[in-house]
Amino acid sequence: EVQLVESGGGLVQPGGSLRLSCAASGFTFSDHYMDWVRQAPGKGLEWVGRSRNKANSYTTEYAASVKGRFTVSRDHSKNSLFLQMNSLKIEDTAVYYCVRVGDGYNLAYWGQGTLVTVSS
Amino acid sequence: DFQMTQSPSSLSASVGDRVTITCRASQGIGNSLAWFQQKPGKAPKSLIYAASSLQSGVPSKFSGSGSGTDFTLTISSLQPEDFATYYCQQYKTYPLTFGGGTKVEI
């Protein structure tokens, strides 16, 4: 069974940094693309970024709104995905979901999410 | 960016109703279209991918159709557990983009 468990959310001041983690299990981590998707309170879904699989050298893609501030990475030994968030803005306040991409490149499996609040 | 427009933004329906939600892409995306269901306080759940393929474990009352720019999600017989918000999403090109959502209410 695919399981994705996010952690690391919390309250941070504007301009601060936070690192989210996603512990993955139930599948071969290196075989799959992994994404981060966020949802601001009461709003819709916004794709944040992607880490491709080992066959594609774990290359990354980002939404324009976070490019240069956020970094997606992996720890292969721990089957974990990370989202390093720097220069945080109030508008980055959201629940952040870790997502495993399916074989058809769809967002197939979602974690339960972790809340990030950017506020002074 | 490819814009995804859902309609309606909300609808009221009764148990047993057949419900159809529409999603339009600003440019052609082939069949790179997915649908998700989200209940309050919960993570989204994948329902449909490749426009019409049912995600494993999803009941067959959900179906998707369309290609290019126009897509639909149909729920054949609405049940109490189906009252939720539904999102479409394109994965043809980066950035991946979602529709604004359709809230299905009693």
PDB file of N, CA and C in Angstrom, chain A residues 7 13 16 30 39 46 51 64 69 74 76-77 81 87 90 93 115 119:
ATOM      1  N   SER A   7       5.550  16.001   7.024  1.00  0.00           N
ATOM      2  CA  SER A   7       5.840  16.603   8.319  1.00  0.00           C
ATOM      3  C   SER A   7       6.650  17.871   8.092  1.00  0.00           C
ATOM      4  N   GLN A  13       7.828  33.272  10.123  1.00  0.00           N
ATOM      5  CA  GLN A  13       7.690  34.682   9.784  1.00  0.00           C
ATOM      6  C   GLN A  13       7.997  34.925   8.315  1.00  0.00           C
ATOM      7  N   GLY A  16      11.308  34.011   6.266  1.00  0.00           N
ATOM      8  CA  GLY A  16      11.933  32.854   6.905  1.00  0.00           C
ATOM      9  C   GLY A  16      11.987  31.637   6.004  1.00  0.00           C
ATOM     10  N   SER A  30      12.556   5.295  -6.060  1.00  0.00           N
ATOM     11  CA  SER A  30      13.386   5.823  -7.143  1.00  0.00           C
ATOM     12  C   SER A  30      12.729   5.685  -8.516  1.00  0.00           C
ATOM     13  N   GLN A  39      -2.475  24.044  -1.153  1.00  0.00           N
ATOM     14  CA  GLN A  39      -3.841  24.570  -1.156  1.00  0.00           C
ATOM     15  C   GLN A  39      -3.950  25.621  -0.058  1.00  0.00           C
ATOM     16  N   GLU A  46      -2.903  24.172  -6.149  1.00  0.00           N
ATOM     17  CA  GLU A  46      -1.825  24.770  -6.933  1.00  0.00           C
ATOM     18  C   GLU A  46      -0.624  23.838  -6.938  1.00  0.00           C
ATOM     19  N   SER A  51       9.967  16.337  -8.666  1.00  0.00           N
ATOM     20  CA  SER A  51      11.237  15.626  -8.787  1.00  0.00           C
ATOM     21  C   SER A  51      10.996  14.416  -9.684  1.00  0.00           C
ATOM     22  N   ALA A  64       6.163  28.968 -11.405  1.00  0.00           N
ATOM     23  CA  ALA A  64       6.814  30.278 -11.473  1.00  0.00           C
ATOM     24  C   ALA A  64       6.751  31.002 -10.129  1.00  0.00           C
ATOM     25  N   ARG A  69      12.997  30.138  -5.017  1.00  0.00           N
ATOM     26  CA  ARG A  69      12.815  30.193  -3.560  1.00  0.00           C
ATOM     27  C   ARG A  69      12.653  28.792  -2.962  1.00  0.00           C
ATOM     28  N   ARG A  74      15.516  14.799  -2.732  1.00  0.00           N
ATOM     29  CA  ARG A  74      15.230  13.469  -2.180  1.00  0.00           C
ATOM     30  C   ARG A  74      16.399  12.979  -1.330  1.00  0.00           C
ATOM     31  N   HIS A  76      17.531   9.275  -0.862  1.00  0.00           N
ATOM     32  CA  HIS A  76      17.205   7.948  -1.364  1.00  0.00           C
ATOM     33  C   HIS A  76      17.336   6.891  -0.275  1.00  0.00           C
ATOM     34  N   SER A  77      18.251   7.106   0.650  1.00  0.00           N
ATOM     35  CA  SER A  77      18.465   6.112   1.711  1.00  0.00           C
ATOM     36  C   SER A  77      17.288   6.053   2.676  1.00  0.00           C
ATOM     37  N   LEU A  81      11.121  12.586   0.476  1.00  0.00           N
ATOM     38  CA  LEU A  81      11.067  13.750  -0.411  1.00  0.00           C
ATOM     39  C   LEU A  81      11.051  15.002   0.463  1.00  0.00           C
ATOM     40  N   SER A  87      12.783  32.367   1.795  1.00  0.00           N
ATOM     41  CA  SER A  87      12.176  33.674   1.486  1.00  0.00           C
ATOM     42  C   SER A  87      10.656  33.572   1.464  1.00  0.00           C
ATOM     43  N   ILE A  90       3.697  35.691   2.789  1.00  0.00           N
ATOM     44  CA  ILE A  90       2.397  35.431   3.392  1.00  0.00           C
ATOM     45  C   ILE A  90       1.545  34.565   2.464  1.00  0.00           C
ATOM     46  N   THR A  93       1.230  30.659   2.565  1.00  0.00           N
ATOM     47  CA  THR A  93       0.420  29.971   3.573  1.00  0.00           C
ATOM     48  C   THR A  93      -0.521  28.989   2.888  1.00  0.00           C
ATOM     49  N   LEU A 115       0.378  21.762   7.242  1.00  0.00           N
ATOM     50  CA  LEU A 115       0.016  23.181   7.150  1.00  0.00           C
ATOM     51  C   LEU A 115       1.224  24.070   7.410  1.00  0.00           C
ATOM     52  N   SER A 119       3.323  34.170   8.812  1.00  0.00           N
ATOM     53  CA  SER A 119       2.690  35.315   9.452  1.00  0.00           C
ATOM     54  C   SER A 119       3.644  35.934  10.465  1.00  0.00           C
TER      55      SER A 119
END
